Structure formats: C-alpha cells, structure tokens
Amino acid sequence: MKKTRQNSIVVHAFKLGALCAVLLYPMSGNAAPISFNFGGSVSGVFGNVFTQNGTGANGFSSALPMSGSFTFNSSTSDSNGSANIGRYNGTIQNLTVTVGNYTATYSPGTSFIRVVSNPGVGSTYHVEVNNLSGPLVNGRAPSAFEITLENPTGTAFTNDHLPTTPPSLSSFSTNEWRLIFGATGHRVQGALNSLVPLPAAVWLFGAGLIALVGLGSRGLVTRKES
C-alpha cells in the first residue's frame, strides 16, 4: 500500500511538472526570465590580482576553473536603431561567477547584451555587467564581468535579436570571459567551454515534486496517528 502511494506521488509530480512546462512555454517568448549557465578556465591573470599558486580568494593563478550563471529579461527592447547591431540595456537581472574559490555576484546596476549580425563583416555576442559585489582580492574590489564571442564571417546569427537560446560556442572562432577588479589592467580571464540554458521548467518541476512529497508524507503521518 505504501509503495502504491509513493508511486502515485511521483506520477502526480511528473504531471505537475509537465503542466508547469506547458503553461510556461508560451510565455518564454514574451517576458519570461531566461537563465544561461556557463563554464571555463583561467588562461591569464594581470595586475595586482595575480598571486603565485593563488586559488581565488587569495589571488588568482592560471588553470583555475570558472563557472557561473546569469538571468536576463527576454523582452528587453533594442536601444540601437542599427539593423545589424542590437543593444539590450539593463537586461541582466542577476549574475554569479566563481573562479577557483572566489565568488562575485551582480547587484543590479549597469548591464547590457550586445548582438552583432553583419554577414561578411562579423558576428558578436557580448555580455557585460558592472557593479559587482565580492571580497577584496589583494586589496582590489570586483567591478565588472564580461563574456565576448566573436565570429569574423558574420554567420553566427541571422539577425540582431536578443537570443533566447545560448549561442553555440562552436559558431565562434574566439570566445573570452573577463573578471575585472577596478580597472582592466587588473583582471583574470580565460575561454568558455560551455554555455547552456537553465530551463525555468526544471525549477517548477522540482518545486512540484517537493510539494507533493511533503503532502504525501503528511498523509502518511496522519494515517499513523489515527
């Protein structure tokens, strides 16, 4: 009997998650927040944030791992009138980046995503945030984080619209991320090796599963007490 009830809980959780995904899908092209996860590694450290064999919080050295995520508003309007260049100001809602054992977060301030689609000239996907929060590294505070993908053939995009799916790294000949401390001369940087979506439906399914398991557990406790 207990096993039958547990199976029923899982089935209901799956149904609830699927329903949330269906309800969310039509909204994703309008104003739904969209999240991308990213990862990479350190290839260079410059200025006062360099520390021999540093692990992050005590200064940076090469080959440290980097990971993070950012969420943006997919309905942000293009502020640039050019047909080939889209600039989406203030679109980033939150961002977290971890390098080694150091983590910086974005407190909403100045941010933008720039999309360039110019066949024969070049394609660019650039993410930039300012006003980071995080511990000091060798006396310097984090100030900005950037991701830049570039394709010199201009074939990475078909227009300058804000992408709602992560640009494929294989479509770009170069890619770079930079975590800046005060000025560009004090920075840690490297290349991305992953840029993937984090569907909101995953969180909804998880929340539904937790809620249903909680309800099921309460039901079992009630029967035992009665």
Coordinates of N, CA and C in Angstrom, one line a residue:
M1 N 0.8 -1.2 0.0 CA 0.0 0.0 0.0 C 0.9 1.3 0.0
K2 N 1.9 1.2 0.8 CA 2.9 2.3 0.9 C 3.5 2.6 -0.4
K3 N 4.0 1.5 -1.1 CA 4.7 1.6 -2.3 C 3.7 2.2 -3.4
T4 N 2.5 1.8 -3.4 CA 1.5 2.3 -4.3 C 1.3 3.8 -4.2
R5 N 1.3 4.3 -2.9 CA 1.1 5.7 -2.7 C 2.3 6.5 -3.1
Q6 N 3.5 5.9 -2.9 CA 4.7 6.6 -3.3 C 4.8 6.8 -4.8
N7 N 4.4 5.7 -5.5 CA 4.4 5.7 -7.0 C 3.4 6.8 -7.5
S8 N 2.2 6.9 -6.7 CA 1.2 7.9 -7.1 C 1.8 9.3 -6.9
I9 N 2.6 9.5 -5.9 CA 3.1 10.8 -5.7 C 4.1 11.2 -6.8
V10 N 4.9 10.3 -7.2 CA 5.8 10.5 -8.3 C 5.1 10.9 -9.6
V11 N 4.0 10.1 -9.9 CA 3.2 10.3 -11.1 C 2.6 11.7 -11.1
H12 N 2.1 12.1 -9.9 CA 1.4 13.4 -9.8 C 2.5 14.5 -9.9
A13 N 3.7 14.3 -9.4 CA 4.8 15.3 -9.5 C 5.1 15.5 -11.0
F14 N 5.2 14.3 -11.7 CA 5.6 14.4 -13.1 C 4.5 15.2 -13.9
K15 N 3.2 14.9 -13.6 CA 2.1 15.6 -14.3 C 2.2 17.1 -14.0
L16 N 2.5 17.5 -12.7 CA 2.5 18.9 -12.3 C 3.7 19.6 -13.0
G17 N 4.8 18.9 -13.1 CA 6.0 19.5 -13.8 C 5.7 19.7 -15.2
A18 N 5.1 18.7 -15.8 CA 4.7 18.8 -17.3 C 3.8 19.9 -17.5
L19 N 2.8 20.1 -16.6 CA 1.8 21.1 -16.7 C 2.5 22.5 -16.6
C20 N 3.4 22.6 -15.7 CA 4.1 23.9 -15.5 C 4.9 24.2 -16.7
A21 N 5.5 23.2 -17.3 CA 6.3 23.5 -18.5 C 5.5 23.9 -19.7
V22 N 4.3 23.3 -19.8 CA 3.4 23.7 -20.9 C 2.8 25.1 -20.7
L23 N 2.5 25.4 -19.4 CA 2.0 26.8 -19.2 C 3.1 27.8 -19.3
L24 N 4.3 27.4 -19.0 CA 5.4 28.4 -19.2 C 5.8 28.6 -20.6
Y25 N 5.7 27.6 -21.4 CA 6.3 27.7 -22.8 C 5.8 28.9 -23.6
P26 N 4.5 29.2 -23.6 CA 4.0 30.3 -24.4 C 4.6 31.6 -23.9
M27 N 4.9 31.7 -22.6 CA 5.4 32.9 -22.0 C 6.9 33.2 -22.3
S28 N 7.6 32.1 -22.6 CA 9.0 32.2 -22.8 C 9.5 33.2 -23.9
G29 N 8.6 33.3 -24.9 CA 9.0 34.3 -25.9 C 8.6 35.7 -25.6
N30 N 7.9 35.9 -24.5 CA 7.4 37.2 -24.2 C 8.3 37.9 -23.1
A31 N 8.0 37.7 -21.8 CA 8.7 38.4 -20.8 C 9.3 37.4 -19.8
A32 N 9.4 36.1 -20.1 CA 9.9 35.2 -19.1 C 11.4 35.4 -18.9
P33 N 11.9 35.4 -17.6 CA 13.3 35.5 -17.4 C 14.0 34.2 -17.9
I34 N 15.1 34.3 -18.6 CA 15.9 33.2 -19.1 C 17.2 33.1 -18.5
S35 N 17.7 31.9 -18.1 CA 19.0 31.8 -17.5 C 19.9 30.9 -18.3
F36 N 21.2 31.3 -18.4 CA 22.2 30.6 -19.0 C 23.3 30.2 -18.0
N37 N 23.7 29.0 -18.0 CA 24.9 28.6 -17.2 C 26.1 28.6 -18.1
F38 N 27.3 28.9 -17.5 CA 28.5 29.0 -18.3 C 29.7 28.4 -17.5
G39 N 30.7 28.0 -18.2 CA 31.9 27.4 -17.5 C 33.1 27.6 -18.4
G40 N 34.3 27.5 -17.8 CA 35.5 27.7 -18.5 C 36.7 27.6 -17.6
S41 N 37.8 28.2 -17.9 CA 39.0 28.1 -17.1 C 39.8 29.3 -17.3
V42 N 40.8 29.6 -16.4 CA 41.6 30.7 -16.4 C 42.8 30.5 -17.3
S43 N 43.1 31.5 -18.2 CA 44.3 31.4 -19.1 C 45.3 32.5 -18.8
G44 N 44.8 33.6 -18.1 CA 45.7 34.7 -17.9 C 45.2 35.5 -16.7
V45 N 46.2 36.0 -15.9 CA 45.9 36.9 -14.8 C 46.8 38.1 -14.9
F46 N 46.3 39.3 -14.7 CA 47.0 40.5 -14.9 C 46.9 41.5 -13.7
G47 N 47.9 42.2 -13.5 CA 47.9 43.3 -12.4 C 48.0 42.7 -11.0
N48 N 47.4 43.5 -10.1 CA 47.6 43.2 -8.7 C 46.8 42.0 -8.2
V49 N 45.9 41.4 -9.0 CA 45.2 40.2 -8.6 C 45.9 38.9 -8.8
F50 N 47.1 39.0 -9.4 CA 47.9 37.8 -9.6 C 48.6 37.4 -8.3
T51 N 48.5 36.1 -8.0 CA 49.2 35.5 -6.8 C 49.8 34.2 -7.3
Q52 N 51.0 33.9 -7.1 CA 51.6 32.6 -7.4 C 50.9 31.5 -6.7
N53 N 50.4 30.6 -7.4 CA 49.6 29.4 -6.9 C 48.3 29.9 -6.2
G54 N 47.8 31.1 -6.5 CA 46.6 31.5 -5.9 C 45.4 30.7 -6.2
T55 N 44.5 30.6 -5.3 CA 43.3 29.7 -5.5 C 42.0 30.5 -5.7
G56 N 42.2 31.9 -5.8 CA 41.0 32.7 -6.0 C 40.8 33.8 -5.0
A57 N 40.4 33.4 -3.8 CA 40.2 34.4 -2.7 C 41.4 35.1 -2.3
N58 N 42.6 34.4 -2.4 CA 43.9 34.9 -2.0 C 44.7 35.4 -3.3
G59 N 44.0 35.6 -4.4 CA 44.7 36.0 -5.6 C 44.6 34.8 -6.6
F60 N 44.7 35.1 -7.9 CA 44.5 34.2 -9.0 C 45.8 33.7 -9.6
S61 N 45.7 32.4 -10.1 CA 46.8 31.9 -10.9 C 46.1 31.2 -12.1
S62 N 46.9 30.8 -13.0 CA 46.4 30.1 -14.2 C 45.8 28.8 -14.0
A63 N 44.9 28.3 -14.8 CA 44.3 27.0 -14.8 C 43.2 26.8 -13.8
L64 N 42.8 27.8 -13.1 CA 41.7 27.7 -12.1 C 40.4 27.5 -12.9
P65 N 39.5 26.7 -12.4 CA 38.2 26.5 -13.1 C 37.3 27.8 -12.8
M66 N 36.4 28.0 -13.8 CA 35.4 29.1 -13.7 C 34.1 28.6 -14.0
S67 N 33.1 29.1 -13.3 CA 31.7 28.7 -13.6 C 30.8 29.8 -13.2
G68 N 29.5 29.8 -13.7 CA 28.6 30.8 -13.2 C 27.3 30.7 -14.0
S69 N 26.4 31.7 -13.8 CA 25.1 31.8 -14.5 C 24.7 33.2 -14.5
F70 N 23.8 33.5 -15.5 CA 23.1 34.8 -15.5 C 21.7 34.7 -16.0
T71 N 20.9 35.6 -15.5 CA 19.5 35.6 -15.9 C 19.2 37.0 -16.6
F72 N 18.5 36.9 -17.7 CA 18.1 38.2 -18.4 C 16.6 38.2 -18.7
N73 N 16.2 39.4 -19.0 CA 14.8 39.6 -19.4 C 14.7 39.5 -20.9
S74 N 14.0 38.4 -21.4 CA 13.9 38.2 -22.8 C 13.1 39.2 -23.6
S75 N 12.4 40.0 -22.9 CA 11.5 41.0 -23.6 C 12.2 42.4 -23.7
T76 N 13.4 42.5 -23.3 CA 14.1 43.8 -23.3 C 14.2 44.4 -24.7
S77 N 13.9 45.6 -24.9 CA 13.9 46.3 -26.2 C 15.3 46.6 -26.6
D78 N 15.4 46.6 -27.9 CA 16.7 47.0 -28.6 C 16.8 48.5 -28.6
S79 N 17.9 49.1 -27.9 CA 18.0 50.5 -27.9 C 18.9 51.1 -29.0
N80 N 19.3 50.2 -29.9 CA 20.1 50.6 -31.0 C 19.3 50.6 -32.3
G81 N 19.3 51.7 -33.1 CA 18.5 51.7 -34.3 C 19.1 51.0 -35.5
S82 N 20.4 50.6 -35.4 CA 21.0 49.9 -36.5 C 20.4 48.6 -36.8
A83 N 20.3 48.2 -38.1 CA 19.7 47.0 -38.5 C 20.6 45.8 -38.2
N84 N 21.9 46.0 -37.9 CA 22.8 44.9 -37.7 C 23.4 44.8 -36.3
I85 N 23.1 45.8 -35.5 CA 23.6 45.8 -34.1 C 22.4 46.0 -33.1
G86 N 22.3 45.0 -32.2 CA 21.3 45.1 -31.2 C 21.9 45.4 -29.8
R87 N 21.5 46.3 -29.1 CA 22.0 46.6 -27.7 C 20.8 46.6 -26.8
Y88 N 20.9 45.7 -25.8 CA 19.8 45.5 -24.8 C 20.3 45.9 -23.4
N89 N 20.0 47.2 -23.1 CA 20.4 47.8 -21.9 C 19.6 47.3 -20.7
G90 N 20.3 47.1 -19.6 CA 19.6 46.7 -18.3 C 18.9 45.4 -18.3
T91 N 19.3 44.5 -19.3 CA 18.6 43.2 -19.4 C 19.0 42.2 -18.4
I92 N 20.2 42.3 -17.9 CA 20.7 41.3 -16.9 C 20.0 41.5 -15.5
Q93 N 19.4 40.5 -15.0 CA 18.7 40.6 -13.7 C 19.5 40.1 -12.6
N94 N 20.4 39.1 -12.8 CA 21.3 38.6 -11.8 C 22.4 37.8 -12.5
L95 N 23.6 37.8 -11.8 CA 24.7 37.0 -12.4 C 25.6 36.6 -11.2
T96 N 26.1 35.4 -11.3 CA 27.1 34.9 -10.3 C 28.3 34.3 -11.1
V97 N 29.5 34.6 -10.7 CA 30.7 34.0 -11.3 C 31.6 33.5 -10.2
T98 N 32.1 32.3 -10.3 CA 33.0 31.7 -9.4 C 34.3 31.3 -10.1
V99 N 35.4 31.8 -9.6 CA 36.8 31.5 -10.2 C 37.6 30.9 -9.0
G100 N 37.9 29.6 -9.2 CA 38.6 28.9 -8.1 C 37.6 28.9 -6.9
N101 N 38.1 29.4 -5.7 CA 37.2 29.5 -4.6 C 36.8 30.9 -4.3
Y102 N 36.8 31.8 -5.3 CA 36.3 33.1 -5.2 C 35.0 33.3 -6.0
T103 N 34.0 34.0 -5.4 CA 32.7 34.2 -6.0 C 32.3 35.7 -5.9
A104 N 31.9 36.2 -7.1 CA 31.4 37.6 -7.2 C 29.9 37.5 -7.7
T105 N 29.1 38.4 -7.3 CA 27.7 38.5 -7.7 C 27.4 39.9 -8.2
Y106 N 26.4 39.9 -9.0 CA 25.9 41.2 -9.6 C 24.8 41.8 -8.9
S107 N 25.0 43.0 -8.4 CA 23.9 43.8 -7.8 C 23.3 44.7 -8.8
P108 N 22.1 44.5 -9.3 CA 21.6 45.2 -10.4 C 22.1 46.7 -10.5
G109 N 22.7 47.0 -11.6 CA 23.2 48.3 -11.9 C 23.3 48.5 -13.4
T110 N 24.5 48.7 -13.9 CA 24.6 48.8 -15.4 C 24.9 47.5 -16.0
S111 N 24.2 47.1 -17.0 CA 24.4 45.9 -17.8 C 23.8 46.0 -19.2
F112 N 24.3 45.2 -20.1 CA 23.8 45.1 -21.4 C 24.3 43.8 -22.1
I113 N 23.5 43.4 -23.1 CA 23.9 42.4 -24.0 C 23.9 43.0 -25.4
R114 N 25.0 42.8 -26.1 CA 25.1 43.4 -27.5 C 25.2 42.2 -28.5
V115 N 24.4 42.3 -29.5 CA 24.3 41.3 -30.6 C 24.6 41.9 -31.9
V116 N 25.7 41.5 -32.6 CA 26.0 42.0 -33.9 C 25.9 40.9 -34.9
S117 N 25.1 41.2 -35.9 CA 24.9 40.2 -37.0 C 25.1 41.0 -38.3
N118 N 26.3 40.8 -38.9 CA 26.7 41.6 -40.1 C 27.4 40.6 -41.0
P119 N 26.7 39.9 -41.9 CA 27.3 39.0 -42.8 C 28.5 39.5 -43.6
G120 N 29.5 38.7 -43.6 CA 30.7 39.2 -44.3 C 31.6 40.1 -43.5
V121 N 31.1 40.6 -42.4 CA 31.9 41.5 -41.6 C 32.2 40.9 -40.2
G122 N 31.2 40.4 -39.5 CA 31.4 39.8 -38.2 C 30.1 39.6 -37.4
S123 N 30.2 38.7 -36.5 CA 29.1 38.4 -35.5 C 29.7 38.5 -34.1
T124 N 29.0 39.1 -33.2 CA 29.5 39.3 -31.8 C 28.3 39.1 -30.9
Y125 N 28.6 38.4 -29.8 CA 27.7 38.2 -28.7 C 28.5 38.7 -27.4
H126 N 28.1 39.8 -26.8 CA 28.8 40.4 -25.7 C 27.9 40.6 -24.5
V127 N 28.2 40.1 -23.4 CA 27.5 40.3 -22.1 C 28.4 41.1 -21.2
E128 N 27.9 42.1 -20.6 CA 28.7 42.9 -19.7 C 27.8 43.4 -18.5
V129 N 28.4 43.3 -17.3 CA 27.7 43.8 -16.1 C 28.7 44.6 -15.3
N130 N 28.3 45.7 -14.7 CA 29.1 46.4 -13.8 C 28.4 46.4 -12.4
N131 N 29.1 46.9 -11.4 CA 28.6 47.0 -10.0 C 28.5 45.6 -9.4
L132 N 29.6 44.9 -9.5 CA 29.7 43.5 -8.8 C 30.0 43.7 -7.3
S133 N 29.6 42.6 -6.6 CA 29.9 42.5 -5.2 C 30.7 41.3 -4.9
G134 N 31.7 41.4 -4.1 CA 32.5 40.3 -3.7 C 33.7 40.7 -2.8
P135 N 34.4 39.7 -2.2 CA 35.5 40.1 -1.4 C 36.6 40.8 -2.1
L136 N 37.4 41.5 -1.4 CA 38.6 42.1 -2.0 C 39.6 41.1 -2.3
V137 N 40.3 41.2 -3.4 CA 41.4 40.4 -3.8 C 42.7 41.2 -3.9
N138 N 43.6 40.9 -3.0 CA 44.8 41.8 -2.9 C 44.5 43.2 -2.8
G139 N 43.5 43.6 -2.1 CA 43.1 45.0 -1.9 C 42.2 45.6 -2.9
R140 N 41.8 44.8 -4.0 CA 41.0 45.3 -5.1 C 39.6 44.7 -5.1
A141 N 38.6 45.5 -5.3 CA 37.2 45.0 -5.4 C 36.8 44.7 -6.8
P142 N 36.0 43.7 -7.0 CA 35.5 43.3 -8.3 C 34.6 44.5 -8.9
S143 N 34.7 44.7 -10.2 CA 33.9 45.8 -10.7 C 33.1 45.4 -11.9
A144 N 33.6 44.5 -12.7 CA 32.8 44.1 -14.0 C 33.1 42.7 -14.4
F145 N 32.2 42.2 -15.1 CA 32.4 40.8 -15.7 C 31.9 40.9 -17.1
E146 N 32.6 40.2 -18.0 CA 32.3 40.3 -19.5 C 32.4 38.9 -20.1
I147 N 31.5 38.6 -21.1 CA 31.7 37.5 -22.0 C 31.6 38.0 -23.4
T148 N 32.6 37.6 -24.2 CA 32.6 38.1 -25.6 C 32.9 36.9 -26.5
L149 N 31.9 36.7 -27.5 CA 32.1 35.7 -28.5 C 32.2 36.4 -29.9
E150 N 33.1 36.0 -30.7 CA 33.3 36.7 -32.0 C 33.4 35.7 -33.1
N151 N 32.8 36.0 -34.3 CA 32.9 35.3 -35.5 C 33.1 36.2 -36.6
P152 N 34.3 36.2 -37.3 CA 34.7 37.2 -38.3 C 33.9 37.0 -39.6
T153 N 33.2 35.9 -39.8 CA 32.4 35.7 -41.0 C 31.0 36.3 -41.0
G154 N 30.6 36.6 -39.8 CA 29.2 37.2 -39.6 C 28.1 36.2 -39.8
T155 N 28.4 34.9 -39.7 CA 27.4 33.9 -39.9 C 26.8 33.2 -38.7
A156 N 27.1 33.7 -37.5 CA 26.7 33.1 -36.2 C 25.2 33.4 -36.0
F157 N 24.7 34.5 -36.4 CA 23.3 34.9 -36.2 C 22.6 35.2 -37.5
T158 N 21.3 35.1 -37.5 CA 20.6 35.5 -38.7 C 20.0 37.0 -38.6
N159 N 20.0 37.5 -37.3 CA 19.6 38.9 -37.1 C 20.2 39.3 -35.8
D160 N 19.9 40.6 -35.4 CA 20.5 41.1 -34.2 C 19.5 41.1 -33.0
H161 N 18.6 40.2 -33.0 CA 17.7 40.0 -31.9 C 18.4 39.4 -30.7
L162 N 17.8 39.6 -29.5 CA 18.3 39.0 -28.3 C 18.1 37.5 -28.3
P163 N 19.2 36.7 -28.3 CA 19.0 35.2 -28.4 C 18.3 34.7 -27.1
T164 N 17.3 33.8 -27.3 CA 16.7 33.2 -26.1 C 17.2 31.8 -25.9
T165 N 18.1 31.3 -26.7 CA 18.9 30.1 -26.5 C 20.4 30.5 -26.6
P166 N 21.2 29.8 -25.8 CA 22.6 30.2 -25.8 C 23.3 30.0 -27.2
P167 N 24.0 31.0 -27.6 CA 24.8 30.9 -28.8 C 25.7 29.7 -28.7
S168 N 25.9 29.0 -29.8 CA 26.7 27.8 -29.9 C 28.2 28.3 -29.9
L169 N 29.0 27.8 -29.0 CA 30.4 28.2 -28.9 C 31.1 27.8 -30.2
S170 N 30.7 26.7 -30.8 CA 31.4 26.2 -32.0 C 31.2 27.2 -33.2
S171 N 30.2 28.1 -33.1 CA 30.0 29.0 -34.2 C 30.9 30.2 -34.1
F172 N 31.7 30.3 -33.1 CA 32.6 31.5 -32.9 C 34.1 31.0 -32.9
S173 N 34.9 31.8 -33.6 CA 36.3 31.5 -33.7 C 37.0 31.9 -32.4
T174 N 36.5 32.8 -31.7 CA 37.2 33.2 -30.4 C 36.1 33.5 -29.4
N175 N 36.4 33.1 -28.1 CA 35.5 33.5 -27.0 C 36.3 33.8 -25.8
E176 N 35.9 34.7 -25.0 CA 36.6 35.1 -23.8 C 35.7 35.6 -22.7
W177 N 36.1 35.3 -21.5 CA 35.4 35.9 -20.3 C 36.5 36.7 -19.5
R178 N 36.0 37.8 -18.9 CA 36.9 38.6 -18.1 C 36.3 39.0 -16.8
L179 N 36.9 38.8 -15.7 CA 36.5 39.4 -14.4 C 37.5 40.5 -14.0
I180 N 37.0 41.7 -13.9 CA 37.8 42.9 -13.8 C 37.7 43.4 -12.3
F181 N 38.9 43.9 -11.8 CA 38.9 44.4 -10.5 C 39.4 45.9 -10.6
G182 N 38.4 46.8 -10.6 CA 38.7 48.2 -10.6 C 39.0 48.8 -12.0
A183 N 40.0 48.2 -12.7 CA 40.4 48.7 -14.0 C 40.8 47.5 -14.8
T184 N 40.8 47.6 -16.1 CA 41.1 46.5 -17.0 C 42.5 45.9 -16.8
G185 N 43.4 46.7 -16.3 CA 44.7 46.2 -16.1 C 44.8 45.2 -14.9
H186 N 43.8 45.1 -14.1 CA 43.7 44.2 -13.0 C 42.6 43.2 -13.3
R187 N 42.9 42.1 -13.9 CA 41.8 41.2 -14.3 C 42.3 39.7 -14.3
V188 N 41.3 38.8 -14.3 CA 41.5 37.4 -14.6 C 40.6 37.0 -15.8
Q189 N 41.1 36.2 -16.7 CA 40.4 35.9 -17.9 C 40.7 34.6 -18.4
G190 N 39.9 34.1 -19.4 CA 40.0 32.8 -20.0 C 39.0 32.6 -21.1
A191 N 38.9 31.3 -21.5 CA 37.9 31.0 -22.5 C 36.8 30.2 -21.9
L192 N 35.6 30.3 -22.5 CA 34.5 29.4 -22.1 C 34.6 28.1 -22.7
N193 N 34.1 27.0 -22.0 CA 34.0 25.7 -22.6 C 32.5 25.2 -22.6
S194 N 31.6 26.0 -22.0 CA 30.2 25.7 -22.0 C 29.4 26.9 -21.8
L195 N 28.2 26.9 -22.5 CA 27.2 28.0 -22.4 C 25.9 27.3 -22.7
V196 N 25.1 27.0 -21.6 CA 23.9 26.2 -21.8 C 22.7 26.8 -21.1
P197 N 21.5 26.4 -21.5 CA 20.3 27.0 -20.8 C 20.0 26.3 -19.5
L198 N 19.3 27.1 -18.7 CA 18.8 26.5 -17.4 C 17.3 26.7 -17.5
P199 N 16.5 25.8 -18.0 CA 15.0 26.0 -18.2 C 14.3 26.2 -16.9
A200 N 13.5 27.2 -16.9 CA 12.7 27.5 -15.7 C 11.8 26.4 -15.3
A201 N 11.4 25.6 -16.3 CA 10.5 24.4 -16.1 C 11.2 23.4 -15.1
V202 N 12.5 23.3 -15.1 CA 13.2 22.4 -14.2 C 12.9 22.8 -12.8
W203 N 13.0 24.1 -12.5 CA 12.7 24.6 -11.1 C 11.3 24.3 -10.8
L204 N 10.4 24.6 -11.7 CA 9.0 24.3 -11.4 C 8.7 22.9 -11.1
F205 N 9.3 22.0 -11.9 CA 9.1 20.6 -11.6 C 9.7 20.2 -10.3
G206 N 10.8 20.7 -9.9 CA 11.4 20.4 -8.6 C 10.6 20.9 -7.5
A207 N 10.0 22.1 -7.6 CA 9.1 22.6 -6.6 C 7.9 21.8 -6.5
G208 N 7.3 21.3 -7.6 CA 6.1 20.5 -7.6 C 6.4 19.2 -6.9
L209 N 7.6 18.6 -7.2 CA 7.9 17.3 -6.6 C 8.1 17.4 -5.1
I210 N 8.8 18.5 -4.6 CA 8.9 18.7 -3.2 C 7.6 18.9 -2.5
A211 N 6.7 19.7 -3.1 CA 5.4 19.9 -2.5 C 4.6 18.6 -2.4
L212 N 4.6 17.8 -3.5 CA 3.8 16.6 -3.5 C 4.4 15.6 -2.5
V213 N 5.7 15.5 -2.4 CA 6.3 14.5 -1.4 C 5.9 15.0 0.0
G214 N 5.9 16.3 0.2 CA 5.6 16.8 1.5 C 4.1 16.5 1.9
L215 N 3.2 16.6 0.9 CA 1.8 16.3 1.1 C 1.7 14.8 1.4
G216 N 2.4 14.0 0.6 CA 2.3 12.6 0.8 C 2.8 12.2 2.2
S217 N 3.9 12.8 2.6 CA 4.4 12.4 3.9 C 3.5 12.8 5.0
R218 N 2.8 14.0 4.9 CA 1.8 14.4 5.9 C 0.7 13.4 5.9
G219 N 0.3 12.9 4.7 CA -0.8 11.9 4.7 C -0.4 10.7 5.4
L220 N 0.8 10.2 5.3 CA 1.2 9.0 6.0 C 1.3 9.2 7.5
V221 N 1.7 10.4 7.9 CA 1.8 10.7 9.3 C 0.4 10.7 9.9
T222 N -0.6 11.3 9.2 CA -1.9 11.4 9.7 C -2.6 10.1 9.8
R223 N -2.3 9.1 8.9 CA -2.9 7.8 9.0 C -2.3 7.1 10.2
K224 N -1.0 7.3 10.4 CA -0.4 6.6 11.6 C -0.9 7.1 12.9
E225 N -1.2 8.4 13.0 CA -1.7 9.0 14.2 C -3.1 8.6 14.5
S226 N -3.9 8.3 13.4 CA -5.3 8.0 13.5 C -5.4 6.5 13.9

